[in-house]
Tab-separated table of C-alpha atoms in Angstrom:
chain	number	residue	atom	x	y	z
A	153	MET	CA	209.024	25.495	6.421
A	154	SER	CA	212.642	26.004	5.452
A	155	ARG	CA	215.325	25.187	7.983
A	156	SER	CA	217.021	28.070	9.688
A	157	PRO	CA	220.690	28.709	8.880
A	158	SER	CA	221.894	27.520	12.261
A	159	SER	CA	219.963	24.252	12.019
A	160	ALA	CA	222.394	22.698	9.564
A	161	ALA	CA	224.601	20.073	11.158
A	162	PRO	CA	228.134	21.348	11.782
A	163	ALA	CA	231.152	19.745	10.136
A	164	SER	CA	228.900	17.774	7.765
A	165	GLY	CA	231.791	16.781	5.524
A	166	LEU	CA	231.107	19.526	3.019
A	167	ARG	CA	234.221	21.059	1.476
A	168	PHE	CA	234.327	24.638	0.252
A	169	ALA	CA	236.185	26.407	-2.503
A	170	VAL	CA	236.124	30.174	-3.033
A	171	VAL	CA	236.552	32.041	-6.302
A	172	GLY	CA	237.593	35.480	-5.093
A	173	ASN	CA	240.496	37.806	-4.461
A	174	PRO	CA	242.720	36.084	-1.871
A	175	GLU	CA	243.818	39.340	-0.217
A	176	ASN	CA	240.274	40.688	0.129
A	177	ARG	CA	238.520	40.714	3.483
A	178	ARG	CA	235.481	39.042	1.914
A	179	THR	CA	237.598	35.965	1.242
A	180	THR	CA	239.331	35.959	4.615
A	181	MET	CA	236.121	36.528	6.578
A	182	PHE	CA	234.423	33.647	4.787
A	183	ALA	CA	237.445	31.415	5.415
A	184	ASP	CA	237.272	32.323	9.109
A	185	ALA	CA	233.604	31.306	9.183
A	186	VAL	CA	234.364	27.976	7.517
A	187	HIS	CA	237.127	27.280	10.043
A	188	ALA	CA	234.925	28.259	12.990
A	189	ALA	CA	232.269	25.795	11.812
A	190	GLY	CA	234.773	22.949	11.918
A	191	HIS	CA	235.146	22.472	8.164
A	192	PRO	CA	238.467	22.125	6.344
A	193	ALA	CA	239.920	25.437	5.149
A	194	PRO	CA	238.433	26.438	1.793
A	195	ARG	CA	240.521	26.289	-1.352
A	196	VAL	CA	240.873	29.788	-2.770
A	197	LEU	CA	240.991	30.298	-6.531
A	198	ALA	CA	242.069	33.825	-7.429
A	199	TRP	CA	239.954	35.744	-9.915
A	200	ARG	CA	243.124	36.826	-11.728
A	201	ASP	CA	243.823	33.153	-12.486
A	202	VAL	CA	240.221	32.200	-13.216
A	203	LEU	CA	239.881	35.022	-15.741
A	204	ARG	CA	242.930	33.619	-17.526
A	205	GLY	CA	241.286	30.199	-17.740
A	206	ARG	CA	243.087	28.583	-14.817
A	207	CYS	CA	240.621	26.881	-12.471
A	208	ALA	CA	239.897	23.330	-11.381
A	209	PHE	CA	237.435	21.839	-8.904
A	210	THR	CA	236.957	18.527	-7.167
A	211	SER	CA	233.896	16.374	-6.683
A	212	GLY	CA	231.839	17.225	-3.621
A	213	GLU	CA	233.003	20.831	-3.276
A	214	LEU	CA	230.634	23.744	-2.834
A	215	VAL	CA	232.119	26.647	-4.784
A	216	ARG	CA	231.466	30.125	-3.435
A	217	ILE	CA	231.550	32.718	-6.210
A	218	ASP	CA	232.601	35.971	-4.558
A	219	SER	CA	233.056	39.554	-5.667
A	220	PRO	CA	235.909	40.361	-8.081
A	221	GLY	CA	236.060	43.937	-6.788
A	222	GLU	CA	238.821	45.938	-5.102
A	223	ASN	CA	241.623	44.438	-7.172
A	224	ALA	CA	243.216	46.582	-9.883
A	225	GLU	CA	244.571	43.651	-11.887
A	226	VAL	CA	241.192	41.921	-11.951
A	227	ASP	CA	239.460	45.175	-12.863
A	228	ARG	CA	241.866	45.590	-15.767
A	229	LEU	CA	241.083	42.088	-17.008
A	230	LEU	CA	237.344	42.737	-16.799
A	231	ARG	CA	237.083	46.187	-18.395
A	232	ASP	CA	240.446	47.150	-19.901
A	233	THR	CA	241.195	50.082	-17.629
A	234	ASP	CA	244.238	50.918	-15.550
A	235	ASP	CA	242.272	53.338	-13.381
A	236	PRO	CA	239.840	51.629	-10.979
A	237	THR	CA	238.121	54.958	-10.271
A	238	ARG	CA	236.819	55.159	-13.851
A	239	VAL	CA	233.050	54.846	-14.131
A	240	GLU	CA	232.929	53.828	-17.800
A	241	GLY	CA	233.379	50.268	-19.007
A	242	THR	CA	230.645	48.575	-16.982
A	243	ALA	CA	228.969	46.973	-20.002
A	244	LEU	CA	232.246	45.266	-20.940
A	245	TRP	CA	232.732	44.337	-17.271
A	246	HIS	CA	229.279	42.729	-17.220
A	247	ARG	CA	229.883	40.687	-20.375
A	248	ARG	CA	233.236	39.382	-19.216
A	249	PHE	CA	232.275	38.771	-15.600
A	250	THR	CA	229.045	36.918	-16.357
A	251	ALA	CA	230.873	34.843	-18.976
A	252	ALA	CA	233.469	33.946	-16.330
A	253	VAL	CA	230.737	32.952	-13.857
A	254	ARG	CA	229.213	30.681	-16.488
A	255	GLU	CA	232.589	29.105	-17.200
A	256	VAL	CA	233.236	28.546	-13.489
A	257	THR	CA	229.823	26.925	-13.105
A	258	VAL	CA	230.349	24.604	-16.065
A	259	ALA	CA	233.807	23.605	-14.808
A	260	ALA	CA	232.501	23.007	-11.298
A	261	ARG	CA	229.612	20.846	-12.449
A	262	ARG	CA	231.770	18.815	-14.762
A	263	ALA	CA	233.995	18.045	-11.797
A	264	GLY	CA	231.040	17.071	-9.609
A	265	ALA	CA	230.986	20.300	-7.596
A	266	ALA	CA	228.148	22.775	-7.001
A	267	THR	CA	228.114	26.573	-6.796
A	268	THR	CA	226.503	29.114	-4.463
A	269	ALA	CA	225.101	31.194	-7.324
A	270	GLU	CA	223.414	30.503	-10.641
A	271	PRO	CA	225.016	32.319	-13.587
A	272	GLU	CA	221.657	33.643	-14.766
A	273	ASP	CA	220.849	34.989	-11.302
A	274	VAL	CA	224.157	36.834	-11.201
A	275	ALA	CA	223.695	38.231	-14.709
A	276	VAL	CA	220.253	39.603	-13.838
A	277	MET	CA	221.301	41.057	-10.482
A	278	PHE	CA	224.113	42.902	-12.242
A	279	ASP	CA	221.704	44.408	-14.765
A	280	LYS	CA	219.441	46.800	-12.881
A	281	ARG	CA	216.979	46.922	-15.764
A	282	LEU	CA	216.496	43.162	-15.823
A	283	CYS	CA	216.467	42.925	-12.035
A	284	HIS	CA	213.753	45.594	-11.772
A	285	ALA	CA	211.678	43.809	-14.433
A	286	ARG	CA	212.014	40.432	-12.719
A	287	LEU	CA	210.967	41.827	-9.351
A	288	ALA	CA	208.015	43.679	-10.872
A	289	ALA	CA	206.854	40.545	-12.737
A	290	ALA	CA	206.887	38.648	-9.445
A	291	GLY	CA	204.741	41.302	-7.757
A	292	VAL	CA	207.537	42.674	-5.571
A	293	PRO	CA	207.048	46.438	-4.965
A	294	VAL	CA	209.633	48.486	-6.876
A	295	PRO	CA	209.889	52.180	-7.778
A	296	PRO	CA	208.309	53.107	-11.124
A	297	ALA	CA	210.949	53.129	-13.877
A	298	LEU	CA	211.366	54.249	-17.467
A	299	ALA	CA	210.689	51.289	-19.723
A	300	GLY	CA	212.511	52.194	-22.915
A	301	PRO	CA	216.147	52.839	-23.779
A	302	VAL	CA	217.499	56.314	-23.142
A	303	GLY	CA	219.373	57.969	-25.989
A	304	GLY	CA	221.205	60.611	-23.993
A	305	TRP	CA	220.043	63.828	-22.352
A	306	SER	CA	218.389	65.649	-25.266
A	307	GLY	CA	216.114	64.724	-28.154
A	308	ARG	CA	212.857	62.787	-28.438
A	309	ASP	CA	214.343	59.678	-26.813
A	310	GLY	CA	216.479	61.687	-24.391
A	311	LEU	CA	216.232	61.486	-20.643
A	312	ARG	CA	214.782	64.947	-20.148
A	313	GLU	CA	211.910	64.309	-22.555
A	314	GLN	CA	211.215	60.807	-21.219
A	315	LEU	CA	211.031	62.096	-17.649
A	316	ARG	CA	208.635	64.842	-18.749
A	317	ALA	CA	206.400	62.347	-20.577
A	318	ALA	CA	206.359	60.036	-17.553
A	319	GLY	CA	205.557	62.879	-15.161
A	320	ILE	CA	208.728	62.235	-13.157
A	321	SER	CA	210.528	65.279	-11.779
A	322	ARG	CA	212.895	63.455	-9.409
A	323	ALA	CA	214.734	60.330	-10.507
A	324	PHE	CA	217.689	58.120	-9.782
A	325	VAL	CA	219.879	57.539	-12.828
A	326	LYS	CA	221.959	54.401	-12.336
A	327	PRO	CA	224.518	52.668	-14.553
A	328	ALA	CA	222.783	49.421	-15.478
A	329	HIS	CA	225.775	47.320	-14.421
A	330	GLY	CA	227.171	49.462	-11.608
A	331	SER	CA	227.582	48.763	-7.915
A	332	SER	CA	228.467	50.640	-4.720
A	333	ALA	CA	226.746	53.783	-6.047
A	334	SER	CA	229.310	54.038	-8.860
A	335	GLY	CA	228.015	56.576	-11.370
A	336	VAL	CA	224.661	56.995	-9.615
A	337	VAL	CA	222.974	60.387	-10.076
A	338	ALA	CA	220.076	61.703	-7.992
A	339	LEU	CA	218.376	64.058	-10.423
A	340	THR	CA	215.780	66.792	-10.035
A	341	VAL	CA	214.358	68.322	-13.204
A	342	GLY	CA	212.221	71.462	-13.416
A	343	GLY	CA	211.518	73.799	-16.301
A	344	PRO	CA	214.004	74.783	-19.007
A	345	GLY	CA	217.463	75.180	-17.536
A	346	ARG	CA	216.358	74.036	-14.085
A	347	VAL	CA	218.177	70.876	-13.047
A	348	ARG	CA	220.084	69.603	-10.028
A	349	ALA	CA	222.201	66.455	-10.015
A	350	THR	CA	223.701	64.954	-6.867
A	351	THR	CA	226.448	62.383	-7.437
A	352	SER	CA	229.877	61.211	-6.368
A	353	VAL	CA	231.044	61.304	-9.996
A	354	GLU	CA	233.786	63.724	-10.944
A	355	THR	CA	234.095	64.776	-14.583
A	356	THR	CA	237.642	65.497	-15.755
A	357	ALA	CA	238.680	67.957	-18.452
A	358	ASP	CA	238.867	65.186	-21.047
A	359	GLY	CA	235.231	64.224	-20.380
A	360	CYS	CA	236.009	61.022	-18.469
A	361	LEU	CA	233.999	60.072	-15.387
A	362	HIS	CA	235.658	59.101	-12.118
A	363	ASN	CA	234.226	57.919	-8.827
A	364	SER	CA	235.211	59.906	-5.771
A	365	LEU	CA	234.435	59.872	-2.071
A	366	ARG	CA	232.950	63.360	-2.198
A	367	VAL	CA	229.307	63.913	-3.076
A	368	ARG	CA	228.883	66.972	-5.289
A	369	HIS	CA	226.059	68.882	-6.956
A	370	PHE	CA	225.654	70.051	-10.559
A	371	THR	CA	223.101	72.732	-11.432
A	372	SER	CA	224.224	73.551	-14.953
A	373	GLU	CA	222.159	71.754	-17.579
A	374	ALA	CA	225.213	71.507	-19.818
A	375	GLU	CA	227.117	69.681	-17.059
A	376	VAL	CA	224.206	67.360	-16.354
A	377	ALA	CA	223.770	66.651	-20.073
A	378	ALA	CA	227.462	65.780	-20.423
A	379	LEU	CA	227.236	63.477	-17.404
A	380	VAL	CA	224.184	61.605	-18.696
A	381	ASP	CA	225.584	61.385	-22.229
A	382	ALA	CA	228.767	59.787	-20.841
A	383	LEU	CA	226.769	57.208	-18.839
A	384	VAL	CA	224.379	56.163	-21.600
A	385	PRO	CA	226.760	54.039	-23.764
A	386	ASP	CA	227.103	51.451	-20.976
A	387	GLY	CA	223.338	51.451	-20.367
A	388	ILE	CA	221.372	53.195	-17.634
A	389	HIS	CA	218.389	52.362	-15.454
A	390	VAL	CA	216.149	55.281	-14.493
A	391	GLU	CA	213.569	55.061	-11.717
A	392	ARG	CA	211.446	57.462	-9.724
A	393	TRP	CA	213.260	58.909	-6.720
A	394	LEU	CA	211.043	57.882	-3.845
A	395	PRO	CA	211.168	60.262	-0.846
A	396	LYS	CA	212.898	58.196	1.817
A	397	ALA	CA	211.963	57.992	5.465
A	398	SER	CA	214.343	59.690	7.839
A	399	GLN	CA	216.097	58.848	11.059
A	400	GLY	CA	217.751	61.571	13.094
A	401	GLY	CA	217.219	64.034	10.263
A	402	ARG	CA	219.057	61.818	7.768
A	403	ALA	CA	217.679	59.829	4.812
A	404	ALA	CA	217.391	56.155	5.733
A	405	ASP	CA	217.061	52.795	4.020
A	406	LEU	CA	217.684	49.170	4.986
A	407	ARG	CA	219.939	46.396	3.744
A	408	VAL	CA	218.445	42.990	4.502
A	409	VAL	CA	220.582	39.901	3.957
A	410	VAL	CA	218.654	36.796	2.938
A	411	VAL	CA	220.389	33.438	3.330
A	412	ALA	CA	218.814	30.314	1.819
A	413	GLY	CA	215.476	32.100	1.534
A	414	ARG	CA	215.386	33.458	5.071
A	415	ALA	CA	216.008	37.064	6.166
A	416	THR	CA	218.839	36.720	8.681
A	417	HIS	CA	220.506	40.131	9.020
A	418	ALA	CA	219.354	43.727	8.676
A	419	VAL	CA	221.013	47.092	9.012
A	420	VAL	CA	219.714	50.644	8.748
A	421	ARG	CA	221.838	52.979	6.630
A	422	THR	CA	221.510	56.742	6.975
A	423	SER	CA	223.003	59.705	5.167
A	424	ARG	CA	222.592	63.417	4.670
A	425	HIS	CA	222.815	62.671	0.925
A	426	PRO	CA	220.414	60.655	-1.265
A	427	MET	CA	222.982	57.808	-1.430
A	428	THR	CA	223.377	55.945	1.859
A	429	ASN	CA	226.488	53.924	0.974
A	430	LEU	CA	228.922	53.918	3.882
A	431	HIS	CA	231.940	54.891	1.758
A	432	LEU	CA	230.110	58.084	0.753
A	433	GLY	CA	229.584	59.268	4.298
A	434	GLY	CA	226.660	57.049	5.206
A	435	ALA	CA	226.433	55.517	8.665
A	436	ARG	CA	224.684	52.626	10.304
A	437	GLY	CA	221.435	53.700	11.896
A	438	ASP	CA	219.356	52.401	14.787
A	439	LEU	CA	217.440	49.263	13.837
A	440	ASP	CA	215.347	49.308	17.015
A	441	ALA	CA	214.310	52.882	16.265
A	442	ALA	CA	213.345	51.851	12.730
A	443	ARG	CA	211.240	48.998	14.069
A	444	ALA	CA	209.518	51.394	16.448
A	445	ALA	CA	208.867	53.879	13.613
A	446	ILE	CA	207.363	51.151	11.453
A	447	ARG	CA	205.166	50.016	14.355
A	448	ALA	CA	204.056	53.589	15.052
A	449	ALA	CA	203.074	53.934	11.384
A	450	GLY	CA	200.819	50.888	11.709
A	451	GLY	CA	203.107	48.328	10.128
A	452	GLY	CA	205.356	45.534	11.256
A	453	PHE	CA	209.053	44.870	10.762
A	454	THR	CA	208.236	41.265	9.873
A	455	ASP	CA	206.481	42.569	6.759
A	456	VAL	CA	209.720	44.261	5.714
A	457	LEU	CA	211.645	41.021	6.158
A	458	GLU	CA	209.046	39.130	4.167
A	459	MET	CA	209.366	41.656	1.318
A	460	ALA	CA	213.112	41.008	1.282
A	461	GLU	CA	212.470	37.270	1.199
A	462	ARG	CA	210.075	37.678	-1.729
A	463	ALA	CA	212.754	39.606	-3.613
A	464	ALA	CA	215.382	36.967	-2.833
A	465	ALA	CA	212.997	34.240	-3.995
A	466	CYS	CA	213.291	35.686	-7.492
A	467	PHE	CA	216.863	34.303	-7.473
A	468	PRO	CA	216.344	30.774	-6.136
A	469	GLY	CA	219.684	29.444	-7.356
A	470	THR	CA	221.689	31.839	-5.179
A	471	LEU	CA	222.541	31.108	-1.548
A	472	CYS	CA	222.764	34.696	-0.294
A	473	VAL	CA	221.661	38.110	-1.535
A	474	GLY	CA	221.519	41.578	-0.050
A	475	VAL	CA	218.182	43.326	-0.579
A	476	ASP	CA	217.962	47.109	-0.389
A	477	ILE	CA	214.614	48.162	1.073
A	478	LEU	CA	213.474	51.743	0.536
A	479	PRO	CA	211.144	53.049	3.253
A	480	VAL	CA	209.013	55.920	2.009
A	481	THR	CA	208.525	59.037	4.147
A	482	GLY	CA	206.812	58.144	7.403
A	483	TRP	CA	207.889	54.477	7.304
A	484	ARG	CA	204.440	53.507	5.991
A	485	ARG	CA	205.326	52.024	2.609
A	486	PHE	CA	208.318	50.144	1.254
A	487	ALA	CA	209.822	49.189	-2.076
A	488	VAL	CA	212.813	47.121	-3.147
A	489	GLY	CA	215.553	49.243	-4.651
A	490	GLU	CA	218.044	46.552	-5.646
A	491	VAL	CA	219.041	42.946	-5.061
A	492	ASN	CA	222.800	42.560	-4.656
A	493	ALA	CA	224.678	39.382	-5.499
A	494	PHE	CA	227.489	40.374	-3.119
A	495	GLY	CA	225.505	42.265	-0.497
A	496	ASP	CA	226.810	40.350	2.513
A	497	LEU	CA	229.825	42.466	3.522
A	498	LEU	CA	228.526	43.717	6.875
A	499	PRO	CA	231.335	43.209	9.407
A	500	ARG	CA	230.410	42.612	13.031
A	501	LEU	CA	226.695	42.352	12.260
A	502	THR	CA	225.071	39.285	13.812
A	503	GLY	CA	221.787	37.619	12.955
A	504	LEU	CA	218.353	38.954	13.784
A	505	PRO	CA	216.641	37.507	16.847
A	506	GLY	CA	214.320	34.731	15.756
A	507	SER	CA	216.031	34.372	12.376
A	508	GLY	CA	217.938	31.196	13.214
A	509	ALA	CA	221.220	33.057	12.684
A	510	GLU	CA	221.551	34.580	16.148
A	511	GLY	CA	225.199	35.087	17.048
A	512	LEU	CA	226.332	34.422	13.469
A	513	ASP	CA	227.702	36.989	11.053
A	514	THR	CA	226.585	36.895	7.420
A	515	TYR	CA	229.364	34.502	6.415
A	516	ALA	CA	228.809	32.090	9.275
A	517	ALA	CA	225.108	32.025	8.455
A	518	GLN	CA	225.913	31.022	4.883
A	519	VAL	CA	228.281	28.272	6.006
A	520	ALA	CA	225.606	26.916	8.339
A	521	ALA	CA	222.941	27.002	5.625
A	522	ALA	CA	225.114	25.529	2.871
A	523	PRO	CA	224.220	21.816	3.264
A	524	THR	CA	220.485	22.510	3.133
A	525	PHE	CA	220.883	24.976	0.261
A	526	VAL	CA	222.770	22.456	-1.852
A	527	GLN	CA	219.763	20.152	-1.706
A	528	SER	CA	216.871	22.620	-1.815
A	529	ALA	CA	218.247	24.720	-4.673
A	530	ALA	CA	218.445	21.805	-7.093
A	531	PRO	CA	214.765	21.775	-8.271
A	532	ALA	CA	214.711	25.545	-8.851
A	533	VAL	CA	218.003	25.469	-10.715
A	534	GLN	CA	216.747	22.679	-12.964
A	535	GLN	CA	213.683	24.770	-13.858
A	536	ASN	CA	215.573	28.017	-14.382
A	537	THR	CA	218.505	27.068	-16.615
A	538	ALA	CA	219.664	24.497	-19.126
A	539	ARG	CA	222.117	22.540	-17.051
A	540	THR	CA	225.243	20.713	-18.180
A	541	PRO	CA	224.987	16.921	-18.621
A	542	THR	CA	227.089	16.398	-15.507
A	543	ALA	CA	225.158	18.834	-13.338
A	544	ALA	CA	222.969	16.165	-11.778
A	545	ALA	CA	226.050	14.165	-10.845
A	546	ALA	CA	227.605	17.280	-9.355
A	547	GLN	CA	224.546	17.926	-7.242
A	548	ALA	CA	224.502	14.301	-6.084
A	549	ALA	CA	228.180	14.411	-5.124
A	550	VAL	CA	227.774	17.505	-2.986
A	551	GLN	CA	224.576	16.206	-1.410
A	552	ASP	CA	226.413	13.021	-0.496
A	553	ALA	CA	229.124	15.127	1.146
A	554	THR	CA	226.537	16.788	3.375
A	555	ARG	CA	225.286	13.387	4.554
A	556	THR	CA	221.687	14.595	4.661
A	557	PRO	CA	218.808	13.320	2.499
A	558	ALA	CA	217.599	15.387	-0.429
A	559	PRO	CA	214.152	16.941	0.049
A	560	ALA	CA	211.135	16.124	-2.080
A	561	PRO	CA	210.458	18.547	-4.947
A	562	ALA	CA	208.387	21.548	-3.932
A	563	PRO	CA	204.757	21.616	-5.188
A	564	ALA	CA	203.954	23.959	-8.060
A	565	ALA	CA	202.697	27.417	-7.213
A	566	ALA	CA	198.909	27.763	-7.200
A	567	THR	CA	198.896	30.883	-9.342
A	568	ALA	CA	200.973	31.093	-12.512
A	569	PRO	CA	202.206	34.430	-13.851
A	570	ALA	CA	201.204	35.737	-17.256
A	571	ALA	CA	201.943	33.306	-20.065
A	572	ALA	CA	203.755	36.010	-21.993
A	573	ALA	CA	206.430	36.302	-19.336
A	574	PRO	CA	209.764	34.584	-20.079
A	575	ALA	CA	210.220	31.210	-18.412
A	576	THR	CA	212.884	32.522	-16.062
A	577	VAL	CA	210.575	35.310	-14.912
A	578	GLN	CA	207.748	32.815	-14.440
A	579	ASN	CA	209.974	30.683	-12.215
A	580	ALA	CA	210.991	33.742	-10.207
A	581	ALA	CA	207.351	34.681	-9.776
A	582	ARG	CA	206.517	31.206	-8.530
A	583	ALA	CA	209.350	31.328	-6.037
A	584	ALA	CA	208.322	34.774	-4.803
A	585	ALA	CA	204.694	33.681	-4.530
A	586	SER	CA	205.692	30.837	-2.214
A	587	VAL	CA	207.095	33.235	0.364
A	588	PRO	CA	203.710	34.413	1.752
A	589	ALA	CA	202.797	30.767	2.306
A	590	ARG	CA	205.775	30.492	4.656
A	591	ALA	CA	205.314	33.945	6.125
A	592	ALA	CA	202.711	33.051	8.722
A	593	VAL	CA	204.895	30.266	10.066
A	594	ARG	CA	207.944	32.524	10.236
A	595	ARG	CA	205.959	35.317	11.835
A	596	ALA	CA	204.784	32.857	14.470
A	597	GLU	CA	208.366	31.698	15.026
A	598	ARG	CA	209.607	35.228	15.539
A	599	LYS	CA	206.693	36.075	17.786
A	600	GLU	CA	207.242	32.903	19.781
A	601	HIS	CA	210.830	33.978	20.380
A	602	HIS	CA	209.477	37.331	21.704
A	603	HIS	CA	211.959	39.119	19.482
A	604	ASP	CA	209.645	40.766	16.950
A	605	THR	CA	207.852	43.416	18.930
A	606	THR	CA	205.945	44.519	15.814
A	607	ALA	CA	204.148	41.190	15.390
């Protein structure tokens, strides 16, 4: 059984560094959590400096790689735009950002430091096509998706024809490298000339796409075609639009935060639109009501948490992920919509009862789990990626800083995935398969705490 986040010894001697935007609340909230745990204040390395090649680490540090978002200068460095509302440029953003994460990781390991995220994990989470494929290969429920590339709206390889061939009349069209619902289109397709697209994207007279805070609808096929054609060059992921469960007459889904393999925080998000993001008019829903609805439908909330843990296990080299769970109408079935590398920004949300993170926000839970993560992530990281020659020394230095013994390597999974799967997908499948083995123990823990009324 994995240790709960709060079971890590406080003030273990671990030192933190953060690669982020110093002015951003993500950075300041994490620094507050580090201070509250009795650790020295984290060193902050600004993304604007890191992207210009200026970064240095020290032996024994644990380096948190945080979001580069909400900073115009950083956005300009990543995708060559002076307008942060622009939708286009995500493919360039992905290439530059993932290259920067790799460079940070190499620099950290050479210095004897460790990181909270594996570069390959981050690259896959920021490519919805690869993320969907990895989850599916590991047996995690996901919405059906188009498998091949989309060549625009019209033509034999166009979106309209591919949806018709797949028998899909309602779909989500997502920029492959987008986040925060940027460029997302909820699409309904009928017969000739019958389409409806719901999106927060605004198309200007020059054909450029801009994000806005207002959700709008397009019913002209020419407008929808222009929108899709503008999204395609950066790559799109298209999946079946599952009819979501509702709460209070509003569409609902769940964000579950998983820290060091354990589901610690959960929030219901509701909206009168298909997208539940809070900046688009979404609102936090009632988690107790969701639990009751799941129980009334014959399920258990613990099963939802275990699904999130299985999804997170596909990214074993990353300390914390946010998993979007899609409940289908009636709260009877669930699928994983996305796994977010930076899905922990949930202010004032404390840990689930029985999770081991009670009373802790998402950042405090990560600080508490960090010493154990540094040790337990090492075997999975060694399997998943070709590591730098100094990586083992880096891991040893950080483990020594935690002053706790390294665990024995985990046994191999009993069932191997298909031999044709790439090695990284095989490793993800093994990690996901190990979650059910821990599930019974965790279910018993939660039941013992009398917090999971669905158990």
